[in-house]
Every structure is written in structure tokens, then in C-alpha cells.
XYZ file of C-alpha atoms in Angstrom:
501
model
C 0.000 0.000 0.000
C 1.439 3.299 -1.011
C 0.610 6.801 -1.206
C -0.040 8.732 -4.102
C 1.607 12.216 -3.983
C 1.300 15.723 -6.109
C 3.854 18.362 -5.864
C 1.969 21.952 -5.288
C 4.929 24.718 -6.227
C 4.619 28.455 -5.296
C 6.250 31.669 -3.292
C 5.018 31.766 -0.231
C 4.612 35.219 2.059
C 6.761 34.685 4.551
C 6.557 38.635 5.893
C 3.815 40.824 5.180
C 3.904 43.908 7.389
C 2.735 47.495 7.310
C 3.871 49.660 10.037
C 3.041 53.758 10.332
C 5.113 55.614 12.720
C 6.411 59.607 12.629
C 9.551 60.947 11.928
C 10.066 64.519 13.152
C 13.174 66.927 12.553
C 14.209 70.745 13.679
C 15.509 72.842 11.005
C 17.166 76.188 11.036
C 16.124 79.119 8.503
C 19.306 79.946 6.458
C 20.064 83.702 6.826
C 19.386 84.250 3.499
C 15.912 83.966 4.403
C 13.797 85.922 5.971
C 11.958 85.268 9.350
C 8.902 82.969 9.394
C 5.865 84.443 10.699
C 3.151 81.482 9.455
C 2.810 78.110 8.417
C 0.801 78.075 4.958
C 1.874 74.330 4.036
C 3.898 71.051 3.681
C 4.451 68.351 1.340
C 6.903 65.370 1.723
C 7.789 62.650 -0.610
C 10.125 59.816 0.038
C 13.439 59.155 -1.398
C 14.214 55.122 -0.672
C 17.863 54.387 -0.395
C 18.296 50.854 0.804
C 15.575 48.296 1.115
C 18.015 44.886 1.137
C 16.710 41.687 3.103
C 19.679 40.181 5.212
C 19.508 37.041 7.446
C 16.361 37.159 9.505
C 15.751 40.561 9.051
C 15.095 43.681 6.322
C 16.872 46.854 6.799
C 14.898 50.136 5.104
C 16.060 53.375 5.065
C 15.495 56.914 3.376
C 14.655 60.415 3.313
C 11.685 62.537 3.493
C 12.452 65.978 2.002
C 9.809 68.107 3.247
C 8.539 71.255 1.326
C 7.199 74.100 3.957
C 5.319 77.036 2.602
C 5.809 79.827 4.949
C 4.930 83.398 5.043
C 7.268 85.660 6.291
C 7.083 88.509 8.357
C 7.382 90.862 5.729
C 4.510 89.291 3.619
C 4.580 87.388 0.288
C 5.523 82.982 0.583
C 8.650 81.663 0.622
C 9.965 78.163 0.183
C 11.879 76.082 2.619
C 12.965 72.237 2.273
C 13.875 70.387 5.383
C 15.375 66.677 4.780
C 14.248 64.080 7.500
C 15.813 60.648 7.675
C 14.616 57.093 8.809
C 15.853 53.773 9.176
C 13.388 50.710 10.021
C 14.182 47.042 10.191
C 11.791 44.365 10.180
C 13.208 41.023 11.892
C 11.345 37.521 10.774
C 13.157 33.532 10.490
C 14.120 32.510 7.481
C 14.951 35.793 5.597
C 17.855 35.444 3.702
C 19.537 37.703 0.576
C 17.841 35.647 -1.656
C 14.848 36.501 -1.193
C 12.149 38.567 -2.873
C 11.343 42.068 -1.442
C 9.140 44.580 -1.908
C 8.616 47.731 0.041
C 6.241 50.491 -0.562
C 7.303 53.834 1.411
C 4.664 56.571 1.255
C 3.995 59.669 3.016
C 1.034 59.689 4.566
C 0.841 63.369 5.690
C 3.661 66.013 7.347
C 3.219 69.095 9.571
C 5.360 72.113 10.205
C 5.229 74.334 13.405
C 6.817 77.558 14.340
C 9.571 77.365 17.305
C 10.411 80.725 16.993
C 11.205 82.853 14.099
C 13.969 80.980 12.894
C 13.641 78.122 13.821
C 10.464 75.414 13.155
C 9.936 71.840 13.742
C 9.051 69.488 11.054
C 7.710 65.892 11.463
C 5.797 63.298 8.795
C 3.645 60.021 9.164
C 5.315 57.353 7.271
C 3.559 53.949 6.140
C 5.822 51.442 5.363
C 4.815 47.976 3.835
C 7.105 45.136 3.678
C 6.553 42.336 1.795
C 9.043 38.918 1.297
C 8.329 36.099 -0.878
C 10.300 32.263 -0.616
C 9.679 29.937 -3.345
C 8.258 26.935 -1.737
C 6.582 23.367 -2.366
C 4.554 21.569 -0.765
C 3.482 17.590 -1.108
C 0.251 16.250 -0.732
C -1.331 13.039 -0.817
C -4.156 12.607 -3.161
C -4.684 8.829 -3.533
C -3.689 5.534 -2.748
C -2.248 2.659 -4.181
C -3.454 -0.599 -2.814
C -4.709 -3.711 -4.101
C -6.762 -3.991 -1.267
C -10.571 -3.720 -2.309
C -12.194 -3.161 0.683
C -10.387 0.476 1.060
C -13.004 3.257 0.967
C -11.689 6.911 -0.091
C -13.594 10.181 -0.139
C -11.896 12.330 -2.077
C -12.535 16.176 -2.211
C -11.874 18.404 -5.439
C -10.084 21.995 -4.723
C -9.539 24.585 -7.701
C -6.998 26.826 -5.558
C -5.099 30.065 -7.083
C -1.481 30.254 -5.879
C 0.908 32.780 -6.466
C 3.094 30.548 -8.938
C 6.044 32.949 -8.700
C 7.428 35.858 -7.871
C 9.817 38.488 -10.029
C 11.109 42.282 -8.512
C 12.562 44.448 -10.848
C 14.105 47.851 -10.717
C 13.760 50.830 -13.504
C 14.099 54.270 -13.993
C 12.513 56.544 -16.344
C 14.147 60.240 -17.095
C 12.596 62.625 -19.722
C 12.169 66.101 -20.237
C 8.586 66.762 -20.809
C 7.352 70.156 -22.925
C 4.380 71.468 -21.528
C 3.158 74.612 -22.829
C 1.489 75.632 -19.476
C 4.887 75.631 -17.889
C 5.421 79.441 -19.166
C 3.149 80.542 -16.576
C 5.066 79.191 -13.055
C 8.242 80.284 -11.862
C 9.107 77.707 -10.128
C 7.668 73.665 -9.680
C 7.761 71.104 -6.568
C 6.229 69.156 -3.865
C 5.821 66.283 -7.117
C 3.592 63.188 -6.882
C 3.124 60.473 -8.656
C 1.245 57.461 -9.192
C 1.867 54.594 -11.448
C -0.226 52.586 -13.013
C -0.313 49.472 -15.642
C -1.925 49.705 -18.996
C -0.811 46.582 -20.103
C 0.876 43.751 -19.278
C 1.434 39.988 -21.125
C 3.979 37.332 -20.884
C 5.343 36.308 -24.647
C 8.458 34.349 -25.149
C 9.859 34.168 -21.515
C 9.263 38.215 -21.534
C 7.365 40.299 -19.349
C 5.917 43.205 -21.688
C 4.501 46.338 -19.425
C 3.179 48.952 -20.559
C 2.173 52.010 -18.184
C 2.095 55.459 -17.168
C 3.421 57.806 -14.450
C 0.269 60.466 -13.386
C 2.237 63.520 -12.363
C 1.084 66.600 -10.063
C 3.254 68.945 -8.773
C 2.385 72.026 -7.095
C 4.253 76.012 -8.298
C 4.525 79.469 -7.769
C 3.269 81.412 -10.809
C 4.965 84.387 -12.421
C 2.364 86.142 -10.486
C 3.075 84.740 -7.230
C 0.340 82.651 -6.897
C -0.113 79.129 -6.340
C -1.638 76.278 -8.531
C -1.105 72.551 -9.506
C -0.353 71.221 -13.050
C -0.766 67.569 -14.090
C 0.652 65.926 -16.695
C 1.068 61.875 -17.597
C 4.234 60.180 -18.282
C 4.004 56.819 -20.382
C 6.733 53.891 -20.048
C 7.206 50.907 -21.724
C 9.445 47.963 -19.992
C 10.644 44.819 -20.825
C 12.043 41.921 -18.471
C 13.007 38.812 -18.736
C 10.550 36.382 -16.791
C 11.765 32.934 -17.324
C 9.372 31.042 -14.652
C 6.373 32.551 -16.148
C 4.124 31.386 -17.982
C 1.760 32.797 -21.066
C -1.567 31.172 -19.536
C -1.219 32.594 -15.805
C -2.848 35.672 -14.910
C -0.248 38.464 -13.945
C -0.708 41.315 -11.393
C 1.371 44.404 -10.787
C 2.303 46.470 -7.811
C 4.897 49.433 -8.243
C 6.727 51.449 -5.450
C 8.312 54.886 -6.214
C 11.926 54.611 -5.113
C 12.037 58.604 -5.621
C 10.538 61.211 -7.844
C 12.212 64.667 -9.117
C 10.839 66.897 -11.220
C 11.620 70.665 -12.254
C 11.429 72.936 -14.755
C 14.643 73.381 -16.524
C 16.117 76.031 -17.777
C 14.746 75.383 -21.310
C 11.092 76.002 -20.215
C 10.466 71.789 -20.480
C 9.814 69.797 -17.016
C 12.751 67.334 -16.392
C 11.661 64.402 -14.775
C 13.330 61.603 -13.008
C 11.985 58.718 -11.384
C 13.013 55.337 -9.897
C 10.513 52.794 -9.842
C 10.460 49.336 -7.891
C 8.175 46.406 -9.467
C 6.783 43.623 -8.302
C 5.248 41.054 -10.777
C 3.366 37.959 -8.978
C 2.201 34.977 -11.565
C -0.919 33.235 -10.431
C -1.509 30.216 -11.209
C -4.811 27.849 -10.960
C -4.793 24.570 -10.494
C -7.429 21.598 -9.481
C -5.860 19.427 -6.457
C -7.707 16.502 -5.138
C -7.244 15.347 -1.498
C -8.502 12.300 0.679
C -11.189 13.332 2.998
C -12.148 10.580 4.530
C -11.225 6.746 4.422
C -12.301 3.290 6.032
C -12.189 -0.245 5.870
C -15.086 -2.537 5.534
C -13.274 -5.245 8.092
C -10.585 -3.777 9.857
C -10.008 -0.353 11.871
C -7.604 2.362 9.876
C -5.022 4.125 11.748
C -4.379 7.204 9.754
C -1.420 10.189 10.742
C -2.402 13.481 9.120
C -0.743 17.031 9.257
C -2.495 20.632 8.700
C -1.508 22.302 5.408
C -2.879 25.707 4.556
C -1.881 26.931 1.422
C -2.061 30.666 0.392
C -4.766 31.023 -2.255
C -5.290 34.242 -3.675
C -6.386 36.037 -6.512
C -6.438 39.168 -7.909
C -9.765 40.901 -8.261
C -11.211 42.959 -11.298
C -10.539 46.988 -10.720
C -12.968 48.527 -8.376
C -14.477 51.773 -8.711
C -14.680 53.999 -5.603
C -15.531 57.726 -4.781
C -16.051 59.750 -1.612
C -16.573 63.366 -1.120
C -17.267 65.493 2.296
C -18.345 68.822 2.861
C -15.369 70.705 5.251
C -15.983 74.061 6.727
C -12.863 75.873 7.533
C -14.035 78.702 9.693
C -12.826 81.807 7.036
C -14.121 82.991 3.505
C -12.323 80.551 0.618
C -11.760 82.632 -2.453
C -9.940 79.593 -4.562
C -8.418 75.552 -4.202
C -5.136 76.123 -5.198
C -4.104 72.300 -4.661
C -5.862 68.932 -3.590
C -3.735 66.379 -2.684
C -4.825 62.609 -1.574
C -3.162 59.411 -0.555
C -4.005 56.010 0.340
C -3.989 55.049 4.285
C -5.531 51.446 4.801
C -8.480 49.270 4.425
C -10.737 49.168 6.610
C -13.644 46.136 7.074
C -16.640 46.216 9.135
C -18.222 43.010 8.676
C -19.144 42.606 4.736
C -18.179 46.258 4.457
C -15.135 47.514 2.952
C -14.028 51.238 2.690
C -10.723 52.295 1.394
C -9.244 55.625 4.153
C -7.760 58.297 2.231
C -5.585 61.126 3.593
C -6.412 64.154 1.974
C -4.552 67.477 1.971
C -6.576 70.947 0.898
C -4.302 73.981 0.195
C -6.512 77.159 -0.364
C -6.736 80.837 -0.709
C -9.019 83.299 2.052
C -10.337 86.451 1.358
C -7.293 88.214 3.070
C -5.010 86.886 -0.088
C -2.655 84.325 2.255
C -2.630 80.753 1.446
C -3.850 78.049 4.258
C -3.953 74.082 4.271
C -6.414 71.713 5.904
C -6.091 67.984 6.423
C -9.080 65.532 6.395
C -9.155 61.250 6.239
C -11.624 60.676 3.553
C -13.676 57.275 3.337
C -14.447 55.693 0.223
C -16.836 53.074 0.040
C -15.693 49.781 -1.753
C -18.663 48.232 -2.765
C -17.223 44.132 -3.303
C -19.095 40.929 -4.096
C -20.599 39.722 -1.346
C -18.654 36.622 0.418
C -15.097 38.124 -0.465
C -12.772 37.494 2.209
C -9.910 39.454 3.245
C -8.836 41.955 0.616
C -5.116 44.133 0.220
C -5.234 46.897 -2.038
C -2.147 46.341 -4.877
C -2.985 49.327 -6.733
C -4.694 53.041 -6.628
C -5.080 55.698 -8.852
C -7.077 58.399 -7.565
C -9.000 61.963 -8.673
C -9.243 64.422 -6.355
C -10.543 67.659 -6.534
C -12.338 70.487 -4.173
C -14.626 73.355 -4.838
C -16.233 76.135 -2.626
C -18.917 75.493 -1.285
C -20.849 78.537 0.607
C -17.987 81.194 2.151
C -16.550 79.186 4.898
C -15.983 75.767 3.448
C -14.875 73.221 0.427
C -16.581 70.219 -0.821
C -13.716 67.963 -1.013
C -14.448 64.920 -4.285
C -12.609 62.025 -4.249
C -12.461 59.278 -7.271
C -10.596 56.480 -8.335
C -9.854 52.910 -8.831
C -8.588 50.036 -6.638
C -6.679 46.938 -7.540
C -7.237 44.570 -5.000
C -6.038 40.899 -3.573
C -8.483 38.971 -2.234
C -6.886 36.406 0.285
C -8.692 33.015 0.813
C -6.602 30.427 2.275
C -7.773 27.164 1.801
C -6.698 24.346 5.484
C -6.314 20.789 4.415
C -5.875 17.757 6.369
C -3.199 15.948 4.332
C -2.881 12.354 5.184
C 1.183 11.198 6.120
C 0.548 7.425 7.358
C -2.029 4.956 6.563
C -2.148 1.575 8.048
C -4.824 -1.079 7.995
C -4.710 -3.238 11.559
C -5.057 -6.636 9.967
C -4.177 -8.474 13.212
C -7.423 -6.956 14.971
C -10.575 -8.271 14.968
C -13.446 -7.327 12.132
C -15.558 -3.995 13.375
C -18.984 -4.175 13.744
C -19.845 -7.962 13.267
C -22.999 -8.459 11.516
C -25.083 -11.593 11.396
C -27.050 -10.074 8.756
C -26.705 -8.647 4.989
C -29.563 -6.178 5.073
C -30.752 -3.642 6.922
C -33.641 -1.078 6.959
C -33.145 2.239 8.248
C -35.130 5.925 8.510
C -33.276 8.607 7.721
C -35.214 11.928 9.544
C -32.298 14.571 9.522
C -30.449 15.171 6.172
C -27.588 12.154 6.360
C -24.476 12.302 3.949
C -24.650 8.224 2.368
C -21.056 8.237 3.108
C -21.395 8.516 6.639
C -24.283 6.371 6.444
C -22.194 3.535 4.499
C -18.936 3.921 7.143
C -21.236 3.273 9.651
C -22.552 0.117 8.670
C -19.204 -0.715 6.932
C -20.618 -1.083 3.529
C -20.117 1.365 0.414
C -22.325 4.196 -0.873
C -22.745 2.337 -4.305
C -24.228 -0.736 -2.641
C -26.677 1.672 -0.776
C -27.172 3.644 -4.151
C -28.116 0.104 -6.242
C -29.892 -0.957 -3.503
C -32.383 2.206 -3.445
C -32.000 3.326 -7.107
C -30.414 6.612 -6.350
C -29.183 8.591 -8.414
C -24.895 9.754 -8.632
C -25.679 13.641 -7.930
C -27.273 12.350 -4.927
C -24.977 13.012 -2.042
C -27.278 12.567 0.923
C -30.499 11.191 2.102
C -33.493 12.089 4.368
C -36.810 11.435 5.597
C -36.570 8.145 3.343
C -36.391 4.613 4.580
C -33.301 3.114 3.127
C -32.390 -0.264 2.655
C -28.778 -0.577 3.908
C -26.917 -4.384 2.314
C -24.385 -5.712 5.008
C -21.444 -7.907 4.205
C -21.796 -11.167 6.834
C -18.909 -11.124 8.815
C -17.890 -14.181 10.995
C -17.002 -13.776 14.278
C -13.598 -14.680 15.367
């Protein structure tokens, strides 16, 4: 008697961790500058430098350089950028430098306060999410080999989606961009961007992705005002993906590594950006495991161990939008910038809402520039039954208007690529033995037996029972294959005659 065996290959999450903490830093104003009087506004985007996995642990570390709009004491708005570092290390078994990481650093929001009039204190809300992947495999038993006859298997069908592999890549794009509305600023920063995938196939070995970088950046015009400008930047890549496979479906998740843009001195935007990737293969398969098994004589010892294996799959695109209605206690005359960025999921029962952190820079009637921060819900409306879900993926819209004299009506769109997480727990059987030596179970003098089913019985339990086999019940009462189960039926139950030892 032997066991049959399949071989179930895939990368396995071995770390999955999102941490937010704050980083805070002083800063001097140069003497070239004059004395700050007001905060009007800050921006901060992240400049990764290291994100290496070492043994048993993953060291990250970076920059934030943080934009403060100030007013001085003599009026106008001046510009001051204060650098604050960070380090984090996340420590799990069985990291090594071979495996796959992926880290997405964001900015979540940043504040600026006045310590005196040359001096102010900065400090920014990081999220950091760190993922590691280990290629894995797994063996489990899905049959047996045995000339033995009286051996009973239920066997169980599971179509499972795996992530089949696992593939980071590194690559930077660098352009300069004409834009005709560029005339009109004097100066650009405070960039963001999000990435997103327009296409992406597996042909010959070769991942093809196709994409674009959304750009908005925030300047002062010639006329000392501020406003946004938006533009897209599309990419094409190529990598080689050698363990992937045309058939599997393929999902994307990028990470900006850093992000500079300005306008050069030949009135185009120059733009440079490093971009990590992350492509995952999925891969769906059919795997068939024992259940349940008995003898019709003699008792079964059976050894089993709990496998869970990580099925996933990526979900279509979901829609989601949000707006709220924020008064901010003075007459808005104009939005000059609306700025939003994803915080975490949140799930309340079958509800899921995506939180957004949303930053409002606008004009008062006194001409100075102010800046409001709100968390902004967005409703995720999902199929009902879907498990636990990570967002891969958002590109979002967001935009304010006045509403009234003393508020904004802050609008919020976009769409979500998600992960929906459903593990599946088997029982996978490691030792079978039939006890020969022991005496028959269940000793029957008889070959037939008539029994009421009341409450809903499965036949198979009904046939271990009696130490018969669902077909013999099935012949025996002319029922059907797609019949799993009986109830409130009498049922004629055949009996092999055992002798009694």
C-alpha cells in the first residue's frame, strides 16, 4: 500500500507587514531667508535608499524631504525644504539575501510648526509595507495505491489560485517633458506620482509592461500665486521572466523609489523617477485530497498534518468615490491644490471602505494661502462573500470646490486593484495503516438492513457506519450519482456477513 503524492509549487509570504510611525526633525532658517511668521503648508515625498533583506531581518532606510510654505514677516511665501531621515528594520526567520522584497514607502501626511522665528519643527507620518516572498513546495497526498478492495476513499476536489512565482525588478525613467502651461510658473515642486499598468502579457519568456506615471506637482506662478499642473508620463518595460508562464494571470504592484521633477532652464519639465516592481504569476490549479477513508473489516489508523496553502487572486478593478463637505471657519476665495493618498483598508463586517488622507491647500479672502487635512472614506462596494482583501494598486481623482464662504466640498475618485486572500486548510494524510491483526468492526449476522433517515444524512457517513459502500446503498435504493445525501426516506442498507472470530 502506497501513497499517491502531487507536488503543489509556489512563493510563499513569509513577511507581510505594514507599520506607520512619525519621523520629526528641527531645522534652522538659512540667513538668506527671511523670518517665518506662518505656516501656509507642507508636502513630503520619500526618497528610498536601501531596502536589502539580510539574514532574519530587512533593513529600510530613506529620506523625506519636506517642502514648507511659509509666510514671512514681511509678507509674500517663501519656500523652505527640510530633509528628514529614517531607518526601520523588520526582523522575521528565514529571511535570507535571496529573497524577494518589496517595500512600498509613502507619506502619509507632514506638519510644520513655528519654534520661533527661525527656527520650526518638522515631522511626517510614514507607512511602510514590507513584503518577502520564498519559493516553496509543498506535497500532498491525493490517492492511494493498494490492491486492497475493501479500502473506501472520499476524495474532495479543490480549484486553488497560488501565487506561482514571484519576479522584482528595478527601472528608472528620465525625460524632459514640454508642456506649454509651464510658461506661466516660476518655479515647480512638492511632485507626486502614481503609477499605473496599462498593459501587461507574458510572450516568449518576456514580461511586456506597458504604463504610465500620473504627475502633479504644485508652483509658484509668475504672479506669485499658487496652482497645480498635471501631466502623464508613459513607459514601456521589458524583463526577462523565465518562470512565467503565457496562460497565468499576472498582477502588478509598483513602489516609487524617488521622484524629481523641475522645470529646466529650457522652459520643459525634467523628470526623473526610480521605480520598484513587483510582478506575482498566479496560477490555478485543481488538487484533489482524501477526505475521509475506512475499511469494511478492519479499523484504519491514519497520521495526518495541517496544510494551509495561500490562495489568492487578484480581483477585477474597483471603482470607488467619496466626497465630504469641510468648513474651515474663514471665507475661501480659490483651491489652489488637492492632494490625496491612500492610508488602509478598513472592514466592518461585509463592508469595505478604502481611508484616504487628503490634503486641501486654499486661498481666504485676506489673499494668504492656508492648508487643511481631512481622512476621507471611500466606500468599496465588493461581491458579497469576499474574504480578506489588500489593495495592490490606486489611482485616484481628487478635486475640491467652494462650497458657501466658509468651506470646500472635497471629491474624491478612483480605482482600486485589490487581492483577495482566501486560504484554503487541508488535512493531508502522512501514514495509513490497515490493523489486519485486529478483529473485524462491527460484526454483523445479517446482509440487510432497513433504516429511517429523519435529519439530512451524507450516504457516506451512512455507508462507514454500517461498513458497507455508498454504491451498494445507491443500487440498492435506485439513487441517483448527484445524490450526495439522504433524508426522511427509509433506506435499505446491504451488510457484508462477517464471521465472528
Amino acid at each position: 500500500m502506497e501513497l499517491t503524492k502531487t507536488n503543489l509549487n509556489w512563493s510563499r509570504l513569509l513577511l507581510d507587514s505594514q507599520r506607520t510611525y512619525e519621523e520629526s526633525s528641527d531645522a534652522i532658517v538659512p540667513d538668506t531667508f527671511p523670518d517665518i511668521l506662518r505656516i501656509s503648508a507642507s508636502y513630503g515625498t520619500v526618497q528610498l535608499k536601501d531596502d536589502a533583506p539580510q539574514t532574519g531581518r530587512v533593513l529600510i532606510s530613506g529620506t523625506v524631504p519636506v517642502t514648507v510654505l511659509y509666510v514671512p514677516e514681511g509678507g509674500g511665501l517663501r519656500r523652505l525644504t527640510v530633509p528628514i531621515s529614517f531607518a526601520h528594520i523588520e526582523e522575521c526567520p528565514g529571511i535570507s539575501e535571496e529573497s524577494q522584497l518589496f517595500v512600498t514607502c509613502q507619506v502619509v501626511s507632514t506638519d510644520a510648526s513655528v519654534m520661533n522665528s527661525r527656527k520650526l519643527a518638522v515631522n511626517a507620518i510614514l507607512s511602510i509595507r514590507c513584503s518577502v516572498f520564498l519559493p516553496e513546495q509543498v506535497t500532498l497526498t491525493n490517492g492511494i495505491d493498494s490492491p486492497d478492495s475493501s479500502l473506501e476513499l472520499l476524495s474532495s476536489s479543490h480549484t486553488v489560485t497560488v501565487p506561482a512565482a514571484v519576479q522584482r525588478r528595478e527601472f528608472t525613467m528620465m525625460d524632459d517633458l514640454p508642456l506649454p502651461e509651464l510658461d506661466r510658473f516660476a518655479e515647480l515642486f512638492a511632485p507626486r506620482g502614481d503609477l499605473c499598468t496599462t498593459e501587461c502579457r507574458i510572450l516568449n519568456g518576456k514580461a511586456v509592461l506597458k504604463g504610465e506615471c500620473l504627475l502633479h506637482l504644485l508652483g509658484l506662478t509668475q504672479d506669485g500665486e499658487l496652482d497645480h499642473i498635471d501631466c502623464a508620463m508613459p513607459f514601456t518595460q521589458i524583463f526577462e521572466a523565465p518562470d512565467f508562464k503565457e496562460s497565468q494571470q499576472i498582477a502588478v504592484r509598483f513602489s516609487l523609489r524617488h521622484l524629481d521633477a523641475e522645470k529646466g532652464e529650457d522652459g520643459q519639465l525634467s523628470v526623473g523617477i526610480g521605480i520598484n516592481l513587483l510582478l506575482t504569476a498566479f496560477s490555478t490549479q485543481t488538487i484533489q485530497s482524501i477526505e475521509d477513508i475506512y475499511h469494511l473489516q478492519y479499523p484504519v489508523h491514519v497520521e495526518t498534518d495541517t496544510i494551509e496553502l495561500p490562495a489568492c487572486h487578484p480581483m477585477s478593478e474597483f471603482g470607488c468615490e467619496g466626497s465630504e463637505t469641510i468648513p474651515v471657519g474663514m471665507k475661501v476665495v480659490s483651491v489652489a491644490d488637492v492632494r490625496a493618498v491612500p492610508d488602509t483598508v478598513l472592514q466592518d463586517g461585509d463592508r469595505f471602505s478604502l481611508r484616504m488622507m487628503a490634503s486641501i491647500l486654499y486661498r481666504s479672502d485676506d489673499g494668504e494661502y492656508y492648508s487643511i487635512n481631512r481622512a476621507i472614506h471611500m466606500p468599496l462596494r465588493l461581491p458579497d462573500g469576499t474574504g480578506k482583501v489588500q489593495v495592490t494598486g490606486i489611482v485616484c481623482r481628487a478635486s475640491a470646490t467652494v462650497s458657501g464662504e466658509n468651506s470646500v466640498v472635497l471629491s474624491l475618485s478612483g480605482r482600486c486593484a485589490l487581492l483577495c486572500e482566501e486560504p484554503l486548510r487541508l488535512s493531508d494524510i502522512r501514514q495509513l495503516t490497515v490493523d489486519t491483526a485486529s478483529a473485524p468492526e462491527h460484526p454483523s449476522p445479517v446482509s440487510l438492513i432497513l433504516r429511517y433517515v429523519d435529519q439530512e444524512e451524507r450516504l457516506w457517513d451512512i455507508a462507514k457506519h454500517y461498513r458497507t459502500t455508498v454504491d451498494a446503498i445507491r443500487q440498492a435504493n435506485q439513487i441517483g450519482l448527484d445524490c450526495q445525501s439522504a433524508a426522511s426516506q427509509m433506506l435499505l442498507i446491504p451488510v457484508r456477513v462477517q464471521s465472528r472470530r
